[in-house]
Coordinates of C-alpha atoms and ligand atoms in Angstrom, one line a residue:
X1 CA -9.3 -16.9 30.3
X2 CA -12.0 -15.1 28.3
X3 CA -15.1 -14.4 30.3
X4 CA -18.3 -12.5 29.9
X5 CA -18.0 -8.9 31.1
X6 CA -20.1 -5.8 31.1
X7 CA -19.2 -2.1 30.6
X8 CA -21.2 1.1 30.6
X9 CA -20.6 2.8 27.3
X10 CA -22.5 5.9 26.1
X11 CA -25.0 5.4 28.8
X12 CA -25.8 1.7 28.0
X13 CA -24.6 -1.4 29.9
X14 CA -23.0 -3.6 27.2
X15 CA -22.0 -7.3 27.5
X16 CA -19.1 -8.9 25.7
X17 CA -16.6 -11.8 26.2
X18 CA -12.9 -11.1 26.4
X19 CA -9.8 -11.4 28.5
X20 CA -9.3 -9.0 31.5
X21 CA -6.3 -7.3 30.0
X22 CA -7.8 -6.7 26.5
X23 CA -7.3 -3.0 25.6
X24 CA -10.5 -1.0 25.9
X25 CA -10.0 0.1 22.3
X26 CA -10.3 -3.4 21.0
X27 CA -13.5 -4.0 23.0
X28 CA -15.0 -0.8 21.7
X29 CA -14.2 -1.5 18.0
X30 CA -14.2 -5.3 17.8
X31 CA -16.8 -6.3 20.3
X32 CA -19.2 -3.3 20.6
X33 CA -19.0 -2.1 17.0
X34 CA -18.0 1.4 17.9
X35 CA -15.6 2.2 15.1
X36 CA -15.3 6.0 15.7
X37 CA -12.5 5.5 18.2
X38 CA -9.3 5.0 16.1
X39 CA -6.2 2.9 16.4
X40 CA -3.1 5.0 15.6
X41 CA 0.1 4.1 17.4
X42 CA -1.2 1.6 20.0
X43 CA 1.3 3.0 22.5
X44 CA -0.4 6.0 24.1
X45 CA 1.4 8.4 21.9
X46 CA -0.9 9.8 19.3
X47 CA -4.3 10.5 20.8
X48 CA -6.4 8.9 18.0
X49 CA -7.9 6.5 20.5
X50 CA -9.0 8.9 23.2
X51 CA -12.3 8.3 25.0
X52 CA -13.7 9.6 28.3
X53 CA -13.8 7.5 31.5
X54 CA -15.9 9.3 34.1
X55 CA -15.4 12.4 32.1
X56 CA -11.6 12.2 31.9
X57 CA -9.7 11.4 28.8
X58 CA -7.9 8.0 28.6
X59 CA -5.9 6.4 25.9
X60 CA -8.1 3.4 25.1
X61 CA -5.3 1.6 23.3
X62 CA -3.3 1.1 26.5
X63 CA -6.2 1.0 29.0
X64 CA -7.0 -2.6 30.0
X65 CA -10.8 -3.1 30.0
X66 CA -10.8 -4.3 33.6
X67 CA -9.6 -0.9 34.8
X68 CA -12.8 0.9 33.5
X69 CA -15.3 -1.8 34.6
X70 CA -16.9 0.5 37.1
X71 CA -16.6 3.7 35.1
X72 CA -18.9 5.5 32.6
X73 CA -17.1 5.3 29.2
X74 CA -18.0 7.8 26.6
X75 CA -16.8 7.5 23.0
X76 CA -17.0 10.0 20.2
X77 CA -20.3 8.4 19.2
X78 CA -21.7 9.3 22.6
X79 CA -20.6 12.9 22.3
X80 CA -21.6 13.6 18.7
X81 CA -23.8 12.1 16.0
X82 CA -24.9 13.4 12.6
X83 CA -28.3 14.5 13.9
X84 CA -26.8 16.0 17.1
X85 CA -23.3 17.1 16.5
X86 CA -21.1 18.2 19.4
X87 CA -20.3 21.9 19.0
X88 CA -16.6 21.0 18.5
X89 CA -17.5 18.6 15.7
X90 CA -19.7 21.3 14.1
X91 CA -16.9 23.8 14.4
X92 CA -14.4 21.4 12.9
X93 CA -16.6 20.9 9.9
X94 CA -17.4 24.6 9.5
X95 CA -13.7 25.5 9.8
X96 CA -12.8 22.8 7.3
X97 CA -10.2 21.5 9.8
X98 CA -10.2 17.9 8.8
X99 CA -8.0 16.6 5.9
X100 CA -7.9 12.8 6.1
X101 CA -9.9 13.0 9.3
X102 CA -8.2 10.1 11.1
X103 CA -7.3 12.2 14.2
X104 CA -10.6 14.0 14.5
X105 CA -12.5 11.7 16.9
X106 CA -9.7 11.9 19.4
X107 CA -9.6 15.7 19.0
X108 CA -13.4 15.9 19.6
X109 CA -13.0 13.9 22.8
X110 CA -10.0 15.9 24.1
X111 CA -11.7 19.2 23.2
X112 CA -15.0 18.1 24.8
X113 CA -13.2 17.4 28.1
X114 CA -11.6 20.8 28.0
X115 CA -14.8 22.7 27.2
X116 CA -16.8 20.8 29.9
X117 CA -14.6 22.4 32.5
X118 CA -13.7 25.7 30.7
X119 CA -15.9 27.3 28.1
X120 CA -13.6 30.3 27.7
X121 CA -10.2 28.8 27.1
X122 CA -7.3 30.8 25.8
X123 CA -5.5 29.7 22.6
X124 CA -2.7 28.4 24.7
X125 CA -5.1 26.4 26.9
X126 CA -6.6 24.8 23.7
X127 CA -3.1 24.0 22.4
X128 CA -2.2 22.5 25.8
X129 CA -5.4 20.4 25.9
X130 CA -4.7 19.1 22.4
X131 CA -1.0 18.5 22.9
X132 CA -1.4 14.7 23.0
X133 CA -3.4 14.7 19.7
X134 CA -1.1 14.2 16.7
X135 CA -2.4 15.2 13.3
X136 CA -0.2 14.0 10.5
X137 CA -2.0 16.2 8.0
X138 CA -0.9 19.3 9.9
X139 CA -4.4 20.7 10.5
X140 CA -3.5 21.9 14.0
X141 CA -4.1 25.6 13.4
X142 CA -7.5 25.1 11.9
X143 CA -8.3 22.7 14.7
X144 CA -7.4 25.2 17.4
X145 CA -9.5 28.0 15.7
X146 CA -12.4 25.6 15.5
X147 CA -12.2 24.7 19.2
X148 CA -12.1 28.4 20.1
X149 CA -15.2 28.9 17.8
X150 CA -17.0 26.0 19.6
X151 CA -16.2 27.6 22.9
X152 CA -17.7 30.9 21.8
X153 CA -20.8 29.1 20.6
X154 CA -21.2 27.4 24.0
X155 CA -20.9 30.7 25.8
X156 CA -23.5 32.3 23.5
X157 CA -26.0 29.5 24.3
X158 CA -25.9 30.3 28.0
Ligands
FES201 S1 -3.6 4.7 19.3 FE1 -3.8 5.2 21.4 S2 -2.5 6.9 21.7 FE2 -2.2 6.2 19.6
FES202 S1 -6.7 15.4 9.5 FE1 -5.4 13.8 8.9 S2 -4.3 13.1 10.7 FE2 -5.4 14.9 11.3

């Protein structure tokens, strides 16, 4: 039965009404208007829908909303905005990595998780961190170079 629920998303407690087992992705997009998180496969296979739950990436397409009720959810909107782009987003733009761009929000989320714990990753570590992110446009090499550039920028800021 649909009931009112609350969830902490991008630092704000938000209310909505849905079933317990509704995928987090549907809540974000359809109830909370956060369209940056993308629907790709709906099966936990493509990474388009990645968000952070307590700082760890989860596939929002196959995460029931009840399972993150007591966690801090962060979407790409919480990580990056036009007036305060995340270093990864800025590097992806500077590196002209996006073609259609559909995969990019999931990539920003996965790379943000990596760089939060390791600001000097090797290329192999970047490739491993982004292994779940499919890009049908084949932009992977530019994406990897961009994430390495973002890591270098983060180190320079310290
Ligand atoms: S839409 Fe969630 S992994 Fe593809
Ligand atoms: S840029 Fe098109 S799917 Fe990645």
